[in-house]
Coordinates of C-alpha atoms in Angstrom, one line a residue:
Chain A
M1 CA 0.0 0.0 0.0
A2 CA 2.8 2.4 1.0
E3 CA 4.4 1.6 -2.3
V4 CA 1.3 2.6 -4.2
L5 CA 1.1 5.8 -2.4
D6 CA 4.7 6.6 -3.1
K7 CA 4.1 5.9 -6.7
E8 CA 1.1 8.2 -6.7
S9 CA 3.0 11.1 -5.1
S10 CA 5.9 10.7 -7.5
K11 CA 3.4 10.7 -10.4
E12 CA 1.9 13.9 -9.0
E13 CA 5.3 15.6 -9.0
L14 CA 5.9 14.4 -12.6
I15 CA 2.6 15.9 -13.7
D16 CA 2.8 19.1 -11.8
K17 CA 6.5 19.9 -12.2
V18 CA 5.8 23.3 -10.5
P19 CA 5.9 22.4 -6.8
K20 CA 8.2 25.2 -5.9
E21 CA 6.7 27.9 -8.0
P22 CA 5.4 31.0 -6.2
L23 CA 1.7 31.1 -5.9
F24 CA 1.2 33.9 -8.4
S25 CA 4.0 33.2 -10.9
K26 CA 3.7 34.6 -14.3
K27 CA 2.4 31.3 -15.6
N28 CA -0.3 31.1 -12.9
R29 CA -1.3 34.7 -13.5
K30 CA -1.8 33.8 -17.2
L31 CA -4.3 31.2 -16.1
L32 CA -6.3 34.0 -14.6
S33 CA -5.9 36.6 -17.4
D34 CA -6.1 34.5 -20.5
P35 CA -9.8 33.6 -20.2
M36 CA -10.6 37.3 -19.8
N37 CA -9.4 38.1 -23.3
D38 CA -7.5 35.8 -25.7
D39 CA -9.1 32.6 -24.5
N40 CA -12.5 33.8 -23.4
P41 CA -14.9 30.9 -22.9
I42 CA -17.8 32.7 -24.6
T43 CA -16.3 34.9 -27.2
V44 CA -13.4 32.8 -28.3
Q45 CA -14.2 29.2 -27.4
V46 CA -18.0 29.9 -28.0
L47 CA -19.0 27.8 -25.0
G48 CA -21.9 28.4 -22.6
I49 CA -23.8 30.5 -25.1
C50 CA -27.2 29.2 -24.1
S51 CA -27.2 30.7 -20.7
A52 CA -25.6 33.9 -22.0
L53 CA -28.6 34.3 -24.3
A54 CA -31.2 33.2 -21.8
I55 CA -30.6 35.1 -18.5
T56 CA -29.0 38.3 -19.7
V57 CA -32.2 40.4 -19.8
K58 CA -31.5 41.9 -16.4
L59 CA -28.2 42.5 -14.6
Y60 CA -29.2 41.0 -11.3
P61 CA -30.0 37.4 -12.5
A62 CA -26.9 37.6 -14.6
L63 CA -24.8 38.5 -11.6
V64 CA -26.3 35.7 -9.5
M65 CA -25.7 33.3 -12.4
S66 CA -22.1 34.4 -12.7
I67 CA -21.5 33.9 -9.0
S68 CA -23.1 30.4 -9.1
V69 CA -21.0 29.4 -12.1
L70 CA -17.9 30.9 -10.3
F71 CA -18.6 28.7 -7.3
V72 CA -19.3 25.5 -9.3
M73 CA -16.4 26.0 -11.6
A74 CA -13.8 26.7 -8.9
A75 CA -15.0 23.9 -6.5
G76 CA -15.5 21.5 -9.4
N77 CA -12.0 22.1 -10.7
V78 CA -10.5 21.7 -7.3
I79 CA -12.4 18.5 -6.5
V80 CA -11.7 16.8 -9.8
S81 CA -8.1 17.9 -9.6
I82 CA -7.8 16.2 -6.2
L83 CA -9.4 13.1 -7.5
R84 CA -7.7 13.1 -10.8
N85 CA -5.3 10.3 -10.0
F86 CA -8.0 8.0 -8.6
I87 CA -10.6 8.4 -11.4
P88 CA -10.5 5.5 -13.8
N89 CA -10.2 7.0 -17.3
R90 CA -13.1 5.2 -18.7
I91 CA -15.7 6.5 -16.3
R92 CA -14.2 10.0 -15.8
I93 CA -17.1 11.8 -17.5
I94 CA -19.6 10.2 -15.1
V95 CA -17.5 11.1 -12.1
Q96 CA -17.1 14.7 -13.3
L97 CA -20.9 14.9 -13.8
V98 CA -21.5 13.6 -10.3
V99 CA -19.2 16.2 -8.9
V100 CA -20.7 19.0 -10.9
A101 CA -24.2 17.9 -10.3
S102 CA -23.8 17.8 -6.5
L103 CA -22.3 21.3 -6.5
V104 CA -25.2 22.6 -8.7
A105 CA -27.7 21.0 -6.4
L106 CA -26.0 22.8 -3.5
V107 CA -26.2 26.1 -5.4
D108 CA -29.8 25.5 -6.3
Q109 CA -30.8 24.8 -2.7
V110 CA -28.9 27.9 -1.4
L111 CA -30.6 30.1 -4.0
K112 CA -34.0 28.7 -3.1
A113 CA -33.4 29.4 0.5
F114 CA -31.9 32.8 0.3
A115 CA -32.8 34.3 -3.0
Y116 CA -36.1 32.7 -4.0
D117 CA -37.2 35.4 -6.5
V118 CA -34.0 35.2 -8.5
S119 CA -34.0 31.4 -8.2
K120 CA -37.5 31.4 -9.8
E121 CA -36.4 33.8 -12.5
L122 CA -33.3 31.7 -13.4
S123 CA -35.6 28.6 -13.3
V124 CA -34.1 25.7 -15.2
F125 CA -30.9 27.6 -16.0
V126 CA -29.5 26.9 -12.5
G127 CA -30.0 23.2 -13.1
L128 CA -28.6 23.6 -16.5
I129 CA -25.2 24.8 -15.1
I130 CA -24.5 21.0 -15.0
T131 CA -24.5 21.0 -18.8
N132 CA -22.7 24.3 -19.2
C133 CA -20.0 23.4 -21.7
I134 CA -17.5 25.7 -20.0
I135 CA -17.5 23.6 -16.8
M136 CA -17.2 20.2 -18.4
G137 CA -14.7 21.6 -20.9
R138 CA -12.4 22.9 -18.1
L139 CA -12.7 19.7 -16.1
E140 CA -11.7 17.7 -19.1
A141 CA -9.1 19.9 -20.5
F142 CA -7.5 21.3 -17.4
A143 CA -8.4 19.9 -14.0
L144 CA -7.7 16.3 -15.0
G145 CA -4.1 17.1 -15.8
N146 CA -3.1 19.8 -13.4
G147 CA -2.5 20.4 -9.7
V148 CA -5.1 21.7 -7.3
W149 CA -3.9 25.3 -7.1
R150 CA -3.5 25.7 -10.8
S151 CA -6.9 24.1 -11.4
F152 CA -8.5 26.5 -8.9
L153 CA -7.0 29.5 -10.7
D154 CA -8.1 28.2 -14.0
G155 CA -11.6 27.7 -12.7
I156 CA -11.8 31.2 -11.3
G157 CA -10.2 32.7 -14.4
N158 CA -12.7 31.0 -16.7
A159 CA -15.6 31.9 -14.5
F160 CA -14.6 35.5 -14.6
G161 CA -14.2 35.4 -18.3
Y162 CA -17.8 34.0 -18.5
A163 CA -19.0 36.6 -15.9
W164 CA -17.8 39.7 -17.6
I165 CA -19.4 38.8 -20.9
L166 CA -22.6 38.0 -19.1
L167 CA -22.5 41.3 -17.2
A168 CA -21.6 43.3 -20.3
V169 CA -24.4 41.8 -22.3
S170 CA -27.0 42.2 -19.6
F171 CA -25.8 45.8 -18.9
F172 CA -26.7 46.8 -22.4
R173 CA -29.8 44.8 -22.5
E174 CA -31.2 46.1 -19.3
L175 CA -30.2 49.7 -19.9
L176 CA -31.6 49.9 -23.4
G177 CA -34.4 47.4 -23.0
S178 CA -35.8 48.5 -19.7
G179 CA -34.1 51.7 -18.9
T180 CA -32.9 50.3 -15.6
L181 CA -29.7 48.9 -14.0
F182 CA -30.0 46.3 -11.2
G183 CA -33.7 47.3 -11.2
Y184 CA -33.0 51.0 -10.5
Q185 CA -34.3 53.4 -13.1
V186 CA -31.4 55.3 -14.7
I187 CA -33.1 56.9 -17.6
P188 CA -35.1 59.9 -16.3
D189 CA -38.8 59.5 -16.4
A190 CA -39.2 62.9 -18.2
W191 CA -37.4 61.5 -21.2
Y192 CA -40.1 59.0 -22.1
I193 CA -42.6 59.8 -24.8
A194 CA -45.5 59.1 -22.4
N195 CA -44.3 61.9 -20.2
G196 CA -43.7 64.3 -23.1
G197 CA -40.1 63.4 -23.8
F198 CA -38.7 61.7 -26.9
Y199 CA -37.3 58.4 -25.6
S200 CA -38.7 54.9 -25.7
N201 CA -37.3 51.6 -24.5
N202 CA -36.1 49.2 -27.1
G203 CA -38.3 46.2 -26.9
F204 CA -36.0 44.2 -29.2
M205 CA -33.3 44.3 -26.5
L206 CA -35.5 42.0 -24.3
L207 CA -35.7 39.3 -27.0
P208 CA -33.0 36.6 -27.2
P209 CA -31.9 37.6 -30.8
M210 CA -30.5 40.8 -29.4
A211 CA -28.4 38.9 -26.9
L212 CA -26.9 37.0 -29.7
I213 CA -26.2 40.2 -31.6
T214 CA -24.7 41.9 -28.6
V215 CA -22.3 38.9 -28.0
G216 CA -21.5 39.2 -31.7
I217 CA -20.6 42.8 -31.4
I218 CA -18.4 42.1 -28.4
I219 CA -16.6 39.4 -30.5
W220 CA -16.3 41.8 -33.4
V221 CA -14.7 44.5 -31.2
Q222 CA -12.5 42.0 -29.5
R223 CA -11.2 40.6 -32.8
S224 CA -10.6 43.9 -34.4
R225 CA -8.5 44.9 -31.4
N226 CA -6.8 41.5 -31.1
T227 CA -5.9 40.5 -34.6
K228 CA -4.2 37.2 -33.7
L229 CA -7.7 35.8 -33.0
I230 CA -8.7 36.2 -36.6
E231 CA -8.5 32.9 -38.4
E232 CA -7.7 32.8 -42.1
Chain F
M1 CA -20.0 70.7 -67.7
K2 CA -16.5 70.4 -69.2
A3 CA -15.3 73.3 -67.1
L4 CA -16.7 71.6 -64.0
H5 CA -15.0 68.3 -64.9
D6 CA -11.7 70.0 -65.6
F7 CA -11.9 71.8 -62.3
V8 CA -12.6 68.5 -60.4
E9 CA -9.8 66.6 -62.3
G10 CA -7.3 69.4 -61.9
K11 CA -7.9 71.0 -58.6
I12 CA -9.7 68.4 -56.4
K13 CA -8.4 65.0 -57.5
P14 CA -4.7 65.6 -56.7
N15 CA -5.7 66.1 -53.0
F16 CA -6.9 62.5 -52.8
E17 CA -4.3 60.8 -54.9
E18 CA -1.6 58.4 -53.6
G19 CA 0.6 60.2 -51.1
A20 CA -1.5 63.3 -50.9
K21 CA -2.8 64.6 -47.6
L22 CA -6.4 63.4 -48.0
H23 CA -5.6 60.0 -49.6
K24 CA -7.4 58.3 -46.8
L25 CA -10.6 59.8 -48.0
W26 CA -10.1 58.5 -51.6
P27 CA -13.1 56.2 -51.5
V28 CA -15.3 59.2 -50.7
Y29 CA -13.9 61.2 -53.6
D30 CA -14.1 58.2 -55.9
G31 CA -17.6 57.4 -55.0
L32 CA -18.9 60.9 -55.5
Y33 CA -16.8 61.3 -58.8
T34 CA -18.2 58.1 -60.4
F35 CA -21.7 59.1 -59.2
L36 CA -21.4 62.4 -61.1
F37 CA -19.2 61.4 -64.1
V38 CA -18.4 58.3 -66.1
P39 CA -15.8 56.2 -64.3
G40 CA -12.3 56.8 -65.7
H41 CA -11.1 53.3 -65.5
T42 CA -11.7 50.5 -68.0
A43 CA -11.6 46.7 -67.7
H44 CA -8.1 45.2 -67.9
S45 CA -9.0 41.7 -69.1
G46 CA -11.5 40.3 -71.5
A47 CA -14.8 41.7 -70.5
H48 CA -18.0 40.2 -71.6
V49 CA -20.3 43.1 -71.6
R50 CA -23.5 43.3 -73.6
D51 CA -24.8 46.5 -72.0
G52 CA -22.9 49.1 -70.1
I53 CA -25.2 48.9 -67.1
D54 CA -23.5 49.1 -63.7
L55 CA -24.7 48.9 -60.2
K56 CA -25.4 52.6 -60.1
R57 CA -27.6 52.5 -63.1
T58 CA -29.5 49.5 -61.7
M59 CA -30.1 51.4 -58.5
N60 CA -31.2 54.5 -60.3
T61 CA -33.8 52.5 -62.3
V62 CA -35.2 51.1 -59.1
I63 CA -35.3 54.5 -57.6
T64 CA -37.1 55.8 -60.6
A65 CA -39.6 53.1 -60.2
L66 CA -40.1 54.1 -56.6
I67 CA -40.6 57.8 -57.3
P68 CA -44.3 57.5 -58.1
C69 CA -44.9 55.7 -54.8
L70 CA -42.9 58.3 -52.9
L71 CA -44.8 61.2 -54.4
F72 CA -48.2 59.5 -54.0
G73 CA -47.2 58.6 -50.4
M74 CA -46.5 62.3 -49.6
W75 CA -49.9 63.3 -51.0
N76 CA -51.6 60.4 -49.2
V77 CA -50.1 61.5 -45.9
G78 CA -51.5 65.0 -46.3
Y79 CA -54.8 63.7 -47.6
H80 CA -55.4 61.5 -44.6
H81 CA -54.2 64.2 -42.2
Y82 CA -56.7 66.8 -43.4
N83 CA -59.4 64.1 -43.7
A84 CA -58.9 63.2 -40.1
L85 CA -59.2 66.8 -39.1
G86 CA -62.3 67.2 -41.3
M87 CA -60.7 70.1 -43.3
D88 CA -61.2 70.7 -46.9
V89 CA -58.0 71.9 -48.4
T90 CA -56.5 72.1 -51.9
F91 CA -54.4 69.3 -53.5
F92 CA -51.3 71.4 -53.2
D93 CA -51.8 71.9 -49.4
Q94 CA -52.2 68.2 -48.9
F95 CA -49.1 67.4 -50.9
L96 CA -47.1 70.1 -49.0
F97 CA -48.1 68.8 -45.6
G98 CA -47.1 65.3 -46.7
A99 CA -43.8 66.4 -48.1
I100 CA -42.9 68.2 -44.9
K101 CA -43.6 65.0 -43.0
V102 CA -41.9 62.5 -45.4
L103 CA -38.9 64.4 -46.7
P104 CA -37.2 64.5 -43.3
M105 CA -37.6 60.7 -43.2
V106 CA -35.9 60.4 -46.6
I107 CA -33.1 62.7 -45.5
V108 CA -32.5 61.0 -42.2
S109 CA -32.5 57.6 -44.0
Y110 CA -29.9 58.7 -46.6
G111 CA -27.8 60.8 -44.2
V112 CA -27.4 58.1 -41.6
G113 CA -27.1 55.2 -44.0
L114 CA -24.6 56.8 -46.4
G115 CA -22.6 58.2 -43.5
I116 CA -22.1 54.7 -42.2
E117 CA -21.4 53.3 -45.7
F118 CA -18.7 56.0 -46.3
F119 CA -17.2 55.5 -42.9
F120 CA -16.8 51.7 -43.5
C121 CA -15.4 52.3 -46.9
V122 CA -12.8 54.7 -45.6
I123 CA -11.8 52.2 -42.8
K124 CA -11.6 49.3 -45.2
G125 CA -10.1 51.4 -47.9
H126 CA -12.2 50.2 -50.8
Q127 CA -14.6 51.9 -53.2
I128 CA -17.9 53.3 -52.0
E129 CA -20.5 50.7 -52.6
E130 CA -23.7 52.1 -53.9
G131 CA -25.9 49.4 -52.4
Y132 CA -27.5 51.9 -50.0
L133 CA -29.1 54.0 -52.7
V134 CA -32.1 51.8 -53.1
T135 CA -32.2 50.8 -49.4
G136 CA -32.2 54.4 -48.3
M137 CA -35.3 55.1 -50.5
L138 CA -37.1 51.9 -49.5
I139 CA -36.8 52.4 -45.7
P140 CA -38.9 55.7 -45.4
L141 CA -41.4 54.1 -47.8
I142 CA -42.1 51.1 -45.5
M143 CA -42.3 53.1 -42.2
P144 CA -45.4 54.7 -40.7
V145 CA -45.3 58.5 -41.1
D146 CA -45.5 59.1 -37.3
L147 CA -42.3 57.1 -36.5
P148 CA -39.9 59.4 -34.6
L149 CA -36.9 60.2 -36.7
W150 CA -34.4 58.9 -34.1
M151 CA -36.1 55.5 -34.2
L152 CA -35.8 55.6 -38.0
A153 CA -32.1 56.5 -37.7
L154 CA -31.5 53.7 -35.2
S155 CA -33.2 51.2 -37.5
V156 CA -31.0 52.4 -40.4
V157 CA -27.9 51.9 -38.3
F158 CA -29.0 48.4 -37.3
A159 CA -29.8 47.5 -40.9
V160 CA -26.6 48.8 -42.4
V161 CA -24.2 47.7 -39.7
I162 CA -25.7 44.3 -38.6
G163 CA -27.5 43.6 -41.8
K164 CA -24.8 44.5 -44.3
E165 CA -21.4 45.5 -43.1
V166 CA -20.8 42.6 -40.9
F167 CA -21.3 40.3 -43.8
G168 CA -18.9 42.3 -46.0
G169 CA -20.9 45.0 -47.5
T170 CA -23.1 45.4 -50.6
G171 CA -23.8 42.1 -52.3
M172 CA -22.8 40.0 -49.3
N173 CA -25.9 40.5 -47.1
I174 CA -28.2 37.6 -46.5
F175 CA -31.2 39.7 -45.6
N176 CA -32.8 42.6 -47.4
P177 CA -31.4 45.5 -45.4
A178 CA -34.5 47.7 -45.8
L179 CA -36.8 45.0 -44.4
L180 CA -34.3 44.4 -41.6
A181 CA -34.6 48.1 -40.7
R182 CA -38.4 47.6 -40.6
A183 CA -38.2 44.4 -38.6
F184 CA -35.9 46.1 -36.1
A185 CA -38.3 49.0 -35.7
F186 CA -41.2 46.6 -35.5
F187 CA -39.8 44.5 -32.7
A188 CA -38.0 47.3 -30.9
Y189 CA -40.8 49.9 -30.9
P190 CA -44.0 47.9 -31.5
T191 CA -46.3 50.8 -30.4
W192 CA -44.8 53.0 -33.1
M193 CA -45.0 50.4 -35.8
S194 CA -48.5 48.9 -35.4
G195 CA -51.9 49.7 -34.0
D196 CA -54.1 52.6 -35.0
K197 CA -52.2 55.7 -33.9
V198 CA -49.2 55.9 -36.2
W199 CA -50.4 55.6 -39.8
I200 CA -52.2 58.9 -40.0
N201 CA -50.7 62.0 -38.6
T202 CA -53.2 63.7 -36.3
D203 CA -51.0 66.6 -35.0
V204 CA -53.6 69.3 -34.3
A205 CA -52.8 73.0 -34.3
E206 CA -54.7 75.7 -32.4
G207 CA -58.4 75.5 -33.1
Q208 CA -58.2 72.1 -35.0
A209 CA -59.7 68.8 -33.8
V210 CA -59.9 65.3 -34.9
V211 CA -63.4 64.5 -36.4
D212 CA -65.8 62.2 -34.5
G213 CA -65.6 58.6 -35.3
F214 CA -62.1 58.8 -36.7
S215 CA -60.1 55.6 -36.9
G216 CA -56.5 55.5 -37.9
A217 CA -56.2 51.8 -38.3
T218 CA -55.1 50.2 -41.5
I219 CA -57.3 47.8 -43.4
L220 CA -55.3 44.9 -42.1
G221 CA -55.5 46.2 -38.5
D222 CA -59.3 46.5 -38.9
L223 CA -59.7 43.1 -40.4
A224 CA -57.6 41.5 -37.7
T225 CA -59.5 43.0 -34.8
T226 CA -63.1 43.3 -36.2
G227 CA -63.1 41.4 -39.4
A228 CA -64.5 44.4 -41.3
T229 CA -63.1 47.5 -42.9
S230 CA -64.6 50.8 -44.0
Y231 CA -62.4 51.1 -47.1
S232 CA -63.5 49.8 -50.5
A233 CA -61.3 47.6 -52.6
F234 CA -61.1 50.3 -55.3
E235 CA -59.8 52.8 -52.7
A236 CA -57.2 50.2 -51.6
F237 CA -56.2 49.7 -55.2
L238 CA -55.7 53.4 -55.8
G239 CA -54.0 53.8 -52.5
L240 CA -56.4 56.1 -50.6
I241 CA -55.9 54.1 -47.4
P242 CA -53.7 54.5 -44.4
G243 CA -50.5 52.5 -44.2
S244 CA -46.8 52.9 -44.5
V245 CA -45.8 55.9 -46.6
G246 CA -45.1 54.2 -49.9
E247 CA -46.9 50.9 -49.8
T248 CA -50.6 52.0 -50.2
S249 CA -51.1 52.5 -53.9
T250 CA -51.2 49.2 -55.8
L251 CA -51.7 51.0 -59.0
L252 CA -48.5 52.9 -58.8
I253 CA -46.6 49.9 -57.6
L254 CA -47.8 48.1 -60.7
A255 CA -46.4 51.0 -62.7
G256 CA -43.1 50.6 -60.9
A257 CA -43.2 46.8 -61.5
G258 CA -43.7 47.5 -65.2
L259 CA -40.6 49.6 -65.4
L260 CA -38.6 47.0 -63.4
I261 CA -39.7 44.2 -65.7
F262 CA -39.3 46.2 -68.9
T263 CA -35.7 47.1 -68.0
G264 CA -35.0 43.5 -66.8
I265 CA -33.9 44.7 -63.4
G266 CA -36.7 43.1 -61.3
S267 CA -37.4 39.4 -61.9
W268 CA -40.8 38.9 -63.3
K269 CA -40.7 35.3 -62.2
I270 CA -40.5 36.3 -58.6
M271 CA -43.3 38.8 -58.9
L272 CA -45.6 36.5 -60.8
S273 CA -45.0 33.5 -58.6
G274 CA -45.4 35.7 -55.5
V275 CA -48.8 36.9 -56.7
L276 CA -49.7 33.3 -57.5
G277 CA -48.6 32.2 -54.1
G278 CA -50.6 34.9 -52.4
A279 CA -53.7 34.1 -54.5
T280 CA -53.4 30.4 -53.7
M281 CA -53.3 31.0 -50.0
G282 CA -56.1 33.5 -50.3
I283 CA -58.3 30.9 -52.2
I284 CA -57.5 28.2 -49.6
F285 CA -58.6 30.6 -46.9
N286 CA -61.8 31.4 -48.8
L287 CA -62.5 27.7 -49.0
V288 CA -61.9 26.9 -45.3
A289 CA -63.4 30.1 -43.9
P290 CA -66.5 28.3 -42.6
Y291 CA -64.3 26.3 -40.3
A292 CA -62.5 29.3 -38.7
L293 CA -62.1 29.4 -34.9
S294 CA -63.5 32.9 -34.3
P295 CA -66.0 35.1 -36.2
E296 CA -63.3 37.8 -36.7
Q297 CA -60.9 35.2 -38.2
Q298 CA -63.8 33.9 -40.3
A299 CA -64.4 37.3 -41.7
F300 CA -60.7 37.8 -42.4
M301 CA -60.4 34.5 -44.2
A302 CA -63.5 35.2 -46.2
V303 CA -62.0 38.3 -47.8
P304 CA -61.9 37.7 -51.5
F305 CA -58.4 36.4 -52.4
W306 CA -57.7 39.1 -54.9
Q307 CA -58.3 41.8 -52.3
Q308 CA -55.7 40.2 -50.0
L309 CA -53.2 41.1 -52.8
I310 CA -54.0 44.8 -52.7
F311 CA -54.2 45.3 -48.9
G312 CA -51.2 46.3 -46.9
G313 CA -47.7 46.0 -48.1
F314 CA -48.1 42.8 -50.1
A315 CA -47.7 44.4 -53.5
F316 CA -44.9 46.7 -52.5
G317 CA -43.0 43.8 -50.8
I318 CA -43.4 41.4 -53.8
V319 CA -42.3 44.0 -56.4
F320 CA -39.6 45.9 -54.6
M321 CA -38.2 43.7 -51.8
A322 CA -38.7 40.1 -52.9
T323 CA -36.9 40.9 -56.2
D324 CA -33.8 42.1 -54.4
P325 CA -31.1 40.3 -56.5
V326 CA -28.7 39.9 -53.6
S327 CA -30.8 38.2 -50.9
G328 CA -33.2 36.4 -53.2
S329 CA -32.9 33.1 -55.0
Q330 CA -30.3 33.1 -57.7
T331 CA -31.3 30.2 -59.9
E332 CA -34.1 30.8 -62.4
K333 CA -36.0 27.7 -61.3
G334 CA -35.5 28.6 -57.7
K335 CA -37.1 32.0 -58.2
W336 CA -40.4 30.3 -58.9
F337 CA -40.3 28.5 -55.5
Y338 CA -38.9 31.5 -53.7
G339 CA -41.6 33.9 -55.0
F340 CA -44.4 31.5 -54.5
L341 CA -43.5 30.7 -50.9
I342 CA -43.2 34.4 -50.1
G343 CA -46.7 35.1 -51.3
F344 CA -48.1 32.0 -49.7
L345 CA -46.5 32.6 -46.3
A346 CA -47.3 36.4 -46.3
I347 CA -51.0 35.8 -46.5
M348 CA -50.9 32.9 -44.1
I349 CA -49.0 34.9 -41.4
R350 CA -51.3 37.9 -41.9
V351 CA -54.5 36.0 -41.3
F352 CA -53.3 33.5 -38.7
N353 CA -51.5 35.9 -36.5
P354 CA -53.3 39.2 -35.9
A355 CA -50.2 40.5 -34.0
Y356 CA -48.2 40.5 -37.2
P357 CA -50.5 42.1 -39.8
E358 CA -47.5 42.7 -42.0
G359 CA -46.9 39.1 -42.9
I360 CA -45.1 40.1 -46.1
M361 CA -42.1 41.5 -44.1
L362 CA -41.6 38.3 -42.1
A363 CA -42.3 36.1 -45.2
I364 CA -39.6 37.8 -47.2
L365 CA -37.1 37.7 -44.4
F366 CA -37.8 34.1 -43.8
M367 CA -37.5 33.2 -47.5
N368 CA -34.2 35.2 -47.6
T369 CA -32.8 32.7 -45.2
M370 CA -34.2 29.8 -47.3
A371 CA -33.1 31.1 -50.7
P372 CA -29.6 29.4 -50.6
L373 CA -31.3 26.2 -49.7
I374 CA -33.7 26.4 -52.6
D375 CA -30.7 27.2 -54.9
H376 CA -28.8 24.2 -53.5
Y377 CA -31.6 21.8 -54.4
V378 CA -32.1 23.3 -57.8
V379 CA -28.5 22.9 -58.6
E380 CA -28.4 19.4 -57.2
A381 CA -31.4 18.4 -59.2
N382 CA -29.7 19.7 -62.3
I383 CA -26.6 17.7 -61.6
K384 CA -28.6 14.6 -61.1
K385 CA -30.5 15.1 -64.3
R386 CA -27.4 15.5 -66.3
Q387 CA -25.7 12.5 -64.6
K388 CA -28.7 10.4 -65.6
R389 CA -28.5 11.7 -69.1
L390 CA -24.8 10.8 -69.2
A391 CA -25.5 7.4 -67.8
L392 CA -28.1 6.8 -70.5
K393 CA -25.8 7.9 -73.2
T394 CA -22.9 5.8 -72.1
A395 CA -25.2 2.8 -71.6
G396 CA -26.6 3.3 -75.1
A397 CA -23.1 3.5 -76.7

């Protein structure tokens, strides 16, 4: 038994190869910063689009969704990274699903207990975090082959990359579609046509196609600033 | 004219040439120059030209075909305005009122649209594309007269940037940009694009008032809500009905269609099959009207099929939008299917869904997405046919 454990730990060293690195080395910082821009899960890898289209009508649900995904992603990455040497390769997807599903169930219960309104608004999309491609993608591509700390950073980085797109899209959709931000009215009442002004909310912004177009515009801006993303 | 040309060539052109200060704005200069004069460049390789028609002349022909609708639309706006106020004024007054309402829409449409077009051409450094000339004229013609100008401008921005420039500019768009502008306005500001408040301008000055019993609803709006309308089919054919600025007069649209068909610019196949499709659906509705779910719907379905073709924007859409050579079907056989389905779907949407009285807009946009598919199957069928023929020949030999 001792022999096996020894073998395991030496294997871990072989895989990690960075045991003496500082916690925030350049490589580790890149894990956090890459998903924000060059390797953004939504705009570059085009994962997790469904939830980005569905729950970005208002900022608050988008924020709650981002936090939920942040938690599931970071914890899931850490757990799978700890377990990675014990998971038989052939059933790894099932194990990952069990991990993610338990975490999502946890998030769902917490939301129902403490933020019932939002939980109702997000409806099935909390449960659908399980199938969020970003999470499975990161577990498969990163946590299975990297140490705990690096997996944690990767999870947080990707969750933030997901979150800022979600928040940016819902910012524009809520501002232009409802004239509010986080439920507070920001466009003065007097501007509206009903009150003798000239302005009217854009109803199209509340419909899913506009979320797709907003994401598209973000991708457009990103690629024109960052030309190495443009494929031939 | 020659003096003007010499002045432009000698004094203005050098500023925009390679290496000069304003070279960045060359596309703007080139676009305006070729708009005013004959282009100075010739084809370098073997050209197969039977007629010297270029995109600009195509566009100009379409605009010429639209002018009667525009002028009539202006008069119609004034006519309905003074009718609503119960005032008896001269023809000239009616036209003047309409012109004051409609011309700003045309100016905003062209100003915003061409501004964006020029901006993108300067950024991308290629020639000005004249694709906006027709779109810019179509957009004010398919909007209600009371639409605030900033909403119009925003729709134009959406149509040109999202509908055209992201796909690579003129000739690359998958949707008809003018209809995209209308669809944007329709979904973004539904209260300004439907209902009974926006089709007739009822701004009242001191001492004026709207007459009793006035209704500003369009024929389709009336039919969808009550199943009856106060306008006769003859009025609808002439265009004396409320509606988007340029869509009302079927008579003048037919005149425009004549010009388009005569010059070969609009496809007569699409127009004919579109009318056939609309008539087919209309006849089907006539036949099944007794089985309708509600009395209003029954009345709507029972409208004689030929009247469906002259109500609303059906004729305008079939003649000027469905025939868009870029977003429509490219194969000659495909055009029959494409046009037929547009007419068919337009009447179907209009009757089945009272919330979308303008079925023609959605039908054309939907068929725009389907056009490549139709073309694909037409081409495939042709390949199969020829393969079969070849197989027969080789087998026979």
